[in-house]
PDB file of C-alpha atoms and ligand atoms in Angstrom:
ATOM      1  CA  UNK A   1      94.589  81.931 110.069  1.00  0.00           C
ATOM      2  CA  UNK A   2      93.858  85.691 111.231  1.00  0.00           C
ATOM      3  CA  UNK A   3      94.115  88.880 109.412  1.00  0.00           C
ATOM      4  CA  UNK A   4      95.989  91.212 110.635  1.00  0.00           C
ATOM      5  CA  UNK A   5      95.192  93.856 112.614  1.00  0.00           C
ATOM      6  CA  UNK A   6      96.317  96.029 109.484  1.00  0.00           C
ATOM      7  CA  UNK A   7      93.671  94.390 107.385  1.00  0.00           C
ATOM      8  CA  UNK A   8      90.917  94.643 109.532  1.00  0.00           C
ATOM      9  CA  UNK A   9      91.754  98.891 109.287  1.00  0.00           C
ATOM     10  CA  UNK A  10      91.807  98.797 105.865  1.00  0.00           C
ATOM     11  CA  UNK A  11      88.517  96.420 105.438  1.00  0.00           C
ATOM     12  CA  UNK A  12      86.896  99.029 107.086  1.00  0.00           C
ATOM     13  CA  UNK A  13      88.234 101.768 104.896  1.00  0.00           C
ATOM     14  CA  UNK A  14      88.268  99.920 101.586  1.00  0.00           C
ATOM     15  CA  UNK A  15      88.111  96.369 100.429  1.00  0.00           C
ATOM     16  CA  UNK A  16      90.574  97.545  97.528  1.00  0.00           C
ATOM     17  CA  UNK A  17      93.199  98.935 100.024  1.00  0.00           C
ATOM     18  CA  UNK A  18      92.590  95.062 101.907  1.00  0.00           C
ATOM     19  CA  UNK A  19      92.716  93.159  99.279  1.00  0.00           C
ATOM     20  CA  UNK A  20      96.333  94.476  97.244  1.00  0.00           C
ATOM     21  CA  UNK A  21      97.722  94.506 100.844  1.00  0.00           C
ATOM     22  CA  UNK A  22      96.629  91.177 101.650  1.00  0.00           C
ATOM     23  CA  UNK A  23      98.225  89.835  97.690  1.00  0.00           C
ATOM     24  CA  UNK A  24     101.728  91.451  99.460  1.00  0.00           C
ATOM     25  CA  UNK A  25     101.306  94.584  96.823  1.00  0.00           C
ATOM     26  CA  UNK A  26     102.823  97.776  98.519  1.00  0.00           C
ATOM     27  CA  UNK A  27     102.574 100.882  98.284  1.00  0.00           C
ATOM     28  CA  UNK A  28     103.850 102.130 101.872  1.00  0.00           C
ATOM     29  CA  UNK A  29     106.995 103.319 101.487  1.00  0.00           C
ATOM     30  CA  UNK A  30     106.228 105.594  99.480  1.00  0.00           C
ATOM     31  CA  UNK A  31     103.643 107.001 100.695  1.00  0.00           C
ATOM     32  CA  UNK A  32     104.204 111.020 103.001  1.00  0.00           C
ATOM     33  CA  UNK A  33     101.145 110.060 104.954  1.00  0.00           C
ATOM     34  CA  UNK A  34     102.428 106.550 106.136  1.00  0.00           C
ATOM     35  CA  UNK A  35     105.846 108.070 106.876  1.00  0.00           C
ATOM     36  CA  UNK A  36     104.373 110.729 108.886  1.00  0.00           C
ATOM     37  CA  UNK A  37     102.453 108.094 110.902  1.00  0.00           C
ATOM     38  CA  UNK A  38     105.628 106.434 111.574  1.00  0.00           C
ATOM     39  CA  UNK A  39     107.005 109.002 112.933  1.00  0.00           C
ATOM     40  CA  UNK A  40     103.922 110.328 115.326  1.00  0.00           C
ATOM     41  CA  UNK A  41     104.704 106.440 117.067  1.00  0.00           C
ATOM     42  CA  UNK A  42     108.278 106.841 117.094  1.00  0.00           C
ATOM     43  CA  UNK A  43     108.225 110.248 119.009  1.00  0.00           C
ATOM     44  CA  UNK A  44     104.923 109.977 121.021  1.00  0.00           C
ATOM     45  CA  UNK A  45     105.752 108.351 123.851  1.00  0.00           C
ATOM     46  CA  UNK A  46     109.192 108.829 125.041  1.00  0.00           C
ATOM     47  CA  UNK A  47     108.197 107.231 128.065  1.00  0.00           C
ATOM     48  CA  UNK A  48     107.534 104.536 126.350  1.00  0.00           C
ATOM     49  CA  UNK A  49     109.818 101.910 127.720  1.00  0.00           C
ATOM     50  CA  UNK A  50     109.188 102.327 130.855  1.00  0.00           C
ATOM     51  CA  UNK A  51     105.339 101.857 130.918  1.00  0.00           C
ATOM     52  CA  UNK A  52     104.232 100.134 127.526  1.00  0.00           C
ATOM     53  CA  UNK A  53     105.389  97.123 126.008  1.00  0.00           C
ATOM     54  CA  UNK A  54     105.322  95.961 122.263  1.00  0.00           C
ATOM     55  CA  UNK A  55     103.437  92.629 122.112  1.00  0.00           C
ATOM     56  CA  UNK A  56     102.709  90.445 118.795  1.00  0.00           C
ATOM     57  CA  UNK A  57      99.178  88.388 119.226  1.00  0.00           C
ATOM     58  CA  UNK A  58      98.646  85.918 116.545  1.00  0.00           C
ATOM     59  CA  UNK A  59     100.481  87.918 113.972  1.00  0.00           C
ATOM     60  CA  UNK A  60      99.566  91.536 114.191  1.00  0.00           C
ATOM     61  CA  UNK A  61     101.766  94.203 116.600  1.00  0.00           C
ATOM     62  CA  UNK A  62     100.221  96.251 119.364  1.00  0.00           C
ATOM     63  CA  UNK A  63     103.346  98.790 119.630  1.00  0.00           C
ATOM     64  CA  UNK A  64     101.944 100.664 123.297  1.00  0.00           C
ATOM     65  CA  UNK A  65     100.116  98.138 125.440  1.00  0.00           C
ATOM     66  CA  UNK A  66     100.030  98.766 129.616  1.00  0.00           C
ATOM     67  CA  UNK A  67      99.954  95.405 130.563  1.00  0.00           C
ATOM     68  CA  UNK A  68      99.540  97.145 134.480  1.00  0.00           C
ATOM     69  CA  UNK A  69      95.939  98.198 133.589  1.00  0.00           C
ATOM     70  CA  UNK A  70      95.311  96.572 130.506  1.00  0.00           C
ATOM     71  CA  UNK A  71      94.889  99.227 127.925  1.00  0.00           C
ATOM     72  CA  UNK A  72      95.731  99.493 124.537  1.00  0.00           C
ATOM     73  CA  UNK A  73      97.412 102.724 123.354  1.00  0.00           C
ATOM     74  CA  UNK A  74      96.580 103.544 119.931  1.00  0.00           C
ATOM     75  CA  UNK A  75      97.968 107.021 118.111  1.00  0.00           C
ATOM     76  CA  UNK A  76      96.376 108.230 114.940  1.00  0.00           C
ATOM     77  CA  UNK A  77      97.758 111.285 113.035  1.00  0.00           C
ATOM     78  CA  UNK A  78      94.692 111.711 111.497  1.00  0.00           C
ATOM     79  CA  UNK A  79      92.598 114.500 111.841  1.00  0.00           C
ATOM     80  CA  UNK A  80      89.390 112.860 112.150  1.00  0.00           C
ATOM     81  CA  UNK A  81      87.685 109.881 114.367  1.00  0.00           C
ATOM     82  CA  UNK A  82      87.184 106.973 111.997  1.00  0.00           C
ATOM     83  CA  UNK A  83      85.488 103.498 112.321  1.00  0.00           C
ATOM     84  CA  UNK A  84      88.929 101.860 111.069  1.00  0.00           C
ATOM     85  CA  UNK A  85      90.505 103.346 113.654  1.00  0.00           C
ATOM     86  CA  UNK A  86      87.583 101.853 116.371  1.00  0.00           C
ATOM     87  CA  UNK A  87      87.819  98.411 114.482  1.00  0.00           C
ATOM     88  CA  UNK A  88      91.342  97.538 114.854  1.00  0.00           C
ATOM     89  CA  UNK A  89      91.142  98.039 118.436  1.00  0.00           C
ATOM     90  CA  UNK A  90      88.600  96.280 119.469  1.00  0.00           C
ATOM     91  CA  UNK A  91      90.637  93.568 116.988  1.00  0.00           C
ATOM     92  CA  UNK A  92      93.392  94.087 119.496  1.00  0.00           C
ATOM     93  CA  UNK A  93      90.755  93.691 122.337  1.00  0.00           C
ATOM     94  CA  UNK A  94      89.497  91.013 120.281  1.00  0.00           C
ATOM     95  CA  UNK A  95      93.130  89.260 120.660  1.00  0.00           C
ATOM     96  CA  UNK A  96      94.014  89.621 124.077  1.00  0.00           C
ATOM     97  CA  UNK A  97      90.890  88.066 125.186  1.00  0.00           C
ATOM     98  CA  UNK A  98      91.575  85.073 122.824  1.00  0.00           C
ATOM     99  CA  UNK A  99      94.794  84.772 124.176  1.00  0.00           C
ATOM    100  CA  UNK A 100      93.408  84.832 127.839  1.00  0.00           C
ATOM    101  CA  UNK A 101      93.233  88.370 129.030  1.00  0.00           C
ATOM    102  CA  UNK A 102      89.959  89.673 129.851  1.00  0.00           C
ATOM    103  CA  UNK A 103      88.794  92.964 130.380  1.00  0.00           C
ATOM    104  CA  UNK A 104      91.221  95.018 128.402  1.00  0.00           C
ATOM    105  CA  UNK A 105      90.203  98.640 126.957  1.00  0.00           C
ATOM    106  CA  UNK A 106      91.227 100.710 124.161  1.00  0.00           C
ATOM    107  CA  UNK A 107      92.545 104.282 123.991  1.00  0.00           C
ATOM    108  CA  UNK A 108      92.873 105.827 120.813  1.00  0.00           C
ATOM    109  CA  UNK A 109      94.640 109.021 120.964  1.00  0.00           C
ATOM    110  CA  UNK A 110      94.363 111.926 118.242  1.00  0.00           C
ATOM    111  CA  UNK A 111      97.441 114.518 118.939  1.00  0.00           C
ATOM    112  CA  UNK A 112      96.125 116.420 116.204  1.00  0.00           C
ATOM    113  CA  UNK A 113      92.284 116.987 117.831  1.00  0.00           C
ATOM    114  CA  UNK A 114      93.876 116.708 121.162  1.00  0.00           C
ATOM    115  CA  UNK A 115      90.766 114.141 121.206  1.00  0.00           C
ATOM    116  CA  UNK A 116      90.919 109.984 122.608  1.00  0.00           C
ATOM    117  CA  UNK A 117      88.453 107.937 122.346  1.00  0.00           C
ATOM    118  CA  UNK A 118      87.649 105.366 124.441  1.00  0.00           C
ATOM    119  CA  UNK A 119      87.398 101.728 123.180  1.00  0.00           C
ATOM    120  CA  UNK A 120      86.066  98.718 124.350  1.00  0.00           C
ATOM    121  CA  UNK A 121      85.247  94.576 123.232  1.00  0.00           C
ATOM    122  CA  UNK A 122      81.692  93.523 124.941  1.00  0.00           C
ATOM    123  CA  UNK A 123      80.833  89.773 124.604  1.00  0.00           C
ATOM    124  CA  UNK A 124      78.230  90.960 122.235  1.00  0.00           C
ATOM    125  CA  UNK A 125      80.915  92.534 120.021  1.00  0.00           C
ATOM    126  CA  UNK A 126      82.344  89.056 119.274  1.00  0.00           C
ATOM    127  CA  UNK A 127      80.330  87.732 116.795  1.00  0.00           C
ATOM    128  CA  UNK A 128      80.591  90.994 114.734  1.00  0.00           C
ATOM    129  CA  UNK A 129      84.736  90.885 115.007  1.00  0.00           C
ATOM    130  CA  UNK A 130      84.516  86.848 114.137  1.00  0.00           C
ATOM    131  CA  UNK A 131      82.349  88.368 110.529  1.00  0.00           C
ATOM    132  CA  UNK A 132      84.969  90.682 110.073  1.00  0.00           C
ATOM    133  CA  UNK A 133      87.171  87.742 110.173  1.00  0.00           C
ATOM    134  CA  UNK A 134      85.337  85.693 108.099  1.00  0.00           C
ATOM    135  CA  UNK A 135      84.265  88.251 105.439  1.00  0.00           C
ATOM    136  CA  UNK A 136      88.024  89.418 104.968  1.00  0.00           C
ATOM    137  CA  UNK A 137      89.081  85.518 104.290  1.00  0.00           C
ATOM    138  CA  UNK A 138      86.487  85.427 101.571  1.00  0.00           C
ATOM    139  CA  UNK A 139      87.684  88.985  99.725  1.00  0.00           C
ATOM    140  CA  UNK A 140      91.276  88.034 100.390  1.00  0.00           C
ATOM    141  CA  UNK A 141      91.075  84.923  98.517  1.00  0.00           C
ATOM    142  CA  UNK A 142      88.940  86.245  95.795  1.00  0.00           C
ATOM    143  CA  UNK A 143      91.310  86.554  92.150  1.00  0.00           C
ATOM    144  CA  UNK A 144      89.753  89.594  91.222  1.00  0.00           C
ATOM    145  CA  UNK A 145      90.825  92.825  92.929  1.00  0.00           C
ATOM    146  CA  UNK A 146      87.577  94.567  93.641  1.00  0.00           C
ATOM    147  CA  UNK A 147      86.894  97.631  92.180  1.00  0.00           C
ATOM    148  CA  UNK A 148      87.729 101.357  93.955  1.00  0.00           C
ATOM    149  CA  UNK A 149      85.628 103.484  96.310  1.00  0.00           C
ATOM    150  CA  UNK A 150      84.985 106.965  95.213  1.00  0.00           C
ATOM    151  CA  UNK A 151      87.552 109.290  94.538  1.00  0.00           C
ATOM    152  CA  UNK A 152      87.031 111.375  97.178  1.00  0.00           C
ATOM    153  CA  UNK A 153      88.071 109.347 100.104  1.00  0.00           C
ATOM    154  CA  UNK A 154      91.491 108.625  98.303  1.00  0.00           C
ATOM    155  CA  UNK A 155      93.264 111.106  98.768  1.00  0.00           C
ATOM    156  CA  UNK A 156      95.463 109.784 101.329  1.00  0.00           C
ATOM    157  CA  UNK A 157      95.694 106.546 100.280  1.00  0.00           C
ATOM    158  CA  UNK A 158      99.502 104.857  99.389  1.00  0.00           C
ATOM    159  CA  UNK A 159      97.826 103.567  96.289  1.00  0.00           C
ATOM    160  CA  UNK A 160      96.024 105.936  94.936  1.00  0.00           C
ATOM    161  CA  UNK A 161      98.916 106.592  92.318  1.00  0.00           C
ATOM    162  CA  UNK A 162      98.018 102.843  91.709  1.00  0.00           C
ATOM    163  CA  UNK A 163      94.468 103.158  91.239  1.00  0.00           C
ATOM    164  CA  UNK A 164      94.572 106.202  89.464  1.00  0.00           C
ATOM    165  CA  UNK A 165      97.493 106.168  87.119  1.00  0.00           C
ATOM    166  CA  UNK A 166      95.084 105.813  83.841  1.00  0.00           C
ATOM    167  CA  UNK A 167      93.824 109.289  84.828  1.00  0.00           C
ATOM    168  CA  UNK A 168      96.439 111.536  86.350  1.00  0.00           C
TER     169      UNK A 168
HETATM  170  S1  SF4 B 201      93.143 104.716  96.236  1.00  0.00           S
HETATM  171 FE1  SF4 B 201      91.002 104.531  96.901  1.00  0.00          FE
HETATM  172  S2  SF4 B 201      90.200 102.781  95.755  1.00  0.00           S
HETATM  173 FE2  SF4 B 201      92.435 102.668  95.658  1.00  0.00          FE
HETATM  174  S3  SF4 B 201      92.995 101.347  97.352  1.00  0.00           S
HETATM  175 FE3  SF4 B 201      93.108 103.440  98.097  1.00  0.00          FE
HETATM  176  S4  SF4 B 201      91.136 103.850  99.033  1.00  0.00           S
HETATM  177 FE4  SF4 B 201      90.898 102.040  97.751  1.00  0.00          FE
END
């Protein structure tokens, strides 16, 4: 089966984060940063229903996809560019072409840098999204949670009360 498109963001920021996701332990809800990011979707694009539709591919949600040029909307509140964020796109590209459309792009959009970056899935990409794939099967089905990144690039993360408890 596939991850989700979640999972391949958060292998890509930590294999922690993946892995008590993946073992349906949450921390979401109460997280500000996750509600905020909610939020940025919900109001972004009031336009929304006329242009974009939600589609689900093989499990995981694209919420703003123009099927009328074939691009991918993506919104991140965050206020930097990260490799996650370039990931699960191409995962979404990644998806659409399995499911038989070709040629799709990506556009990630940063309302806080007033930034988008432009994404896209060459053929040579593949092999590197079917690792991903692979590699996040392995972790997820490992018994032991694996240990935490450093400190420093938790701050925003909805379980970082969780991995930190001992020490707050
Ligand atoms: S708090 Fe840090 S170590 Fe724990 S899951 Fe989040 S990113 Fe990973």
């Amino acid at each position: 089966m596939l991850p989700t498109a979640t999972l391949i963001n958060y292998y890509h920021l930590c294999h922690r984060k993946m892995w008590l996701h993946a073992n349906h332990i949450r921390m979401e809800h109460t997280s500000e940063a996750v509600a905020e990011g909610k939020q940025l979707h919900e109001h972004a694009y009031p336009q929304r229903a006329e242009r974009y539709r939600e589609i689900i591919l093989d499990g995981s949600k694209i919420d703003f996809y123009d099927p009328y040029d074939k691009v991918v909307h993506e919104i991140k509140k965050s206020d930097k560019l990260e490799h996650s964020h370039i990931a699960q796109v191409q995962f979404y590209l990644y998806l659409l072409r399995k499911n038989g459309v070709d040629g799709a792009t990506g556009l990630i959009e940063y309302p806080k840098l007033r930034q988008t970056e432009t994404v896209q899935l060459t053929d040579e990409d593949i092999p590197m999204v079917e690792s991903w794939i692979r590699d996040i099967e392995r972790i997820v089905e490992r018994e032991q949670c694996p240990g935490r990144i450093a400190k420093s690039k938790c701050r925003s993360c909805s379980y970082f009360d969780f991995c930190y408890v001992e020490e707050e």
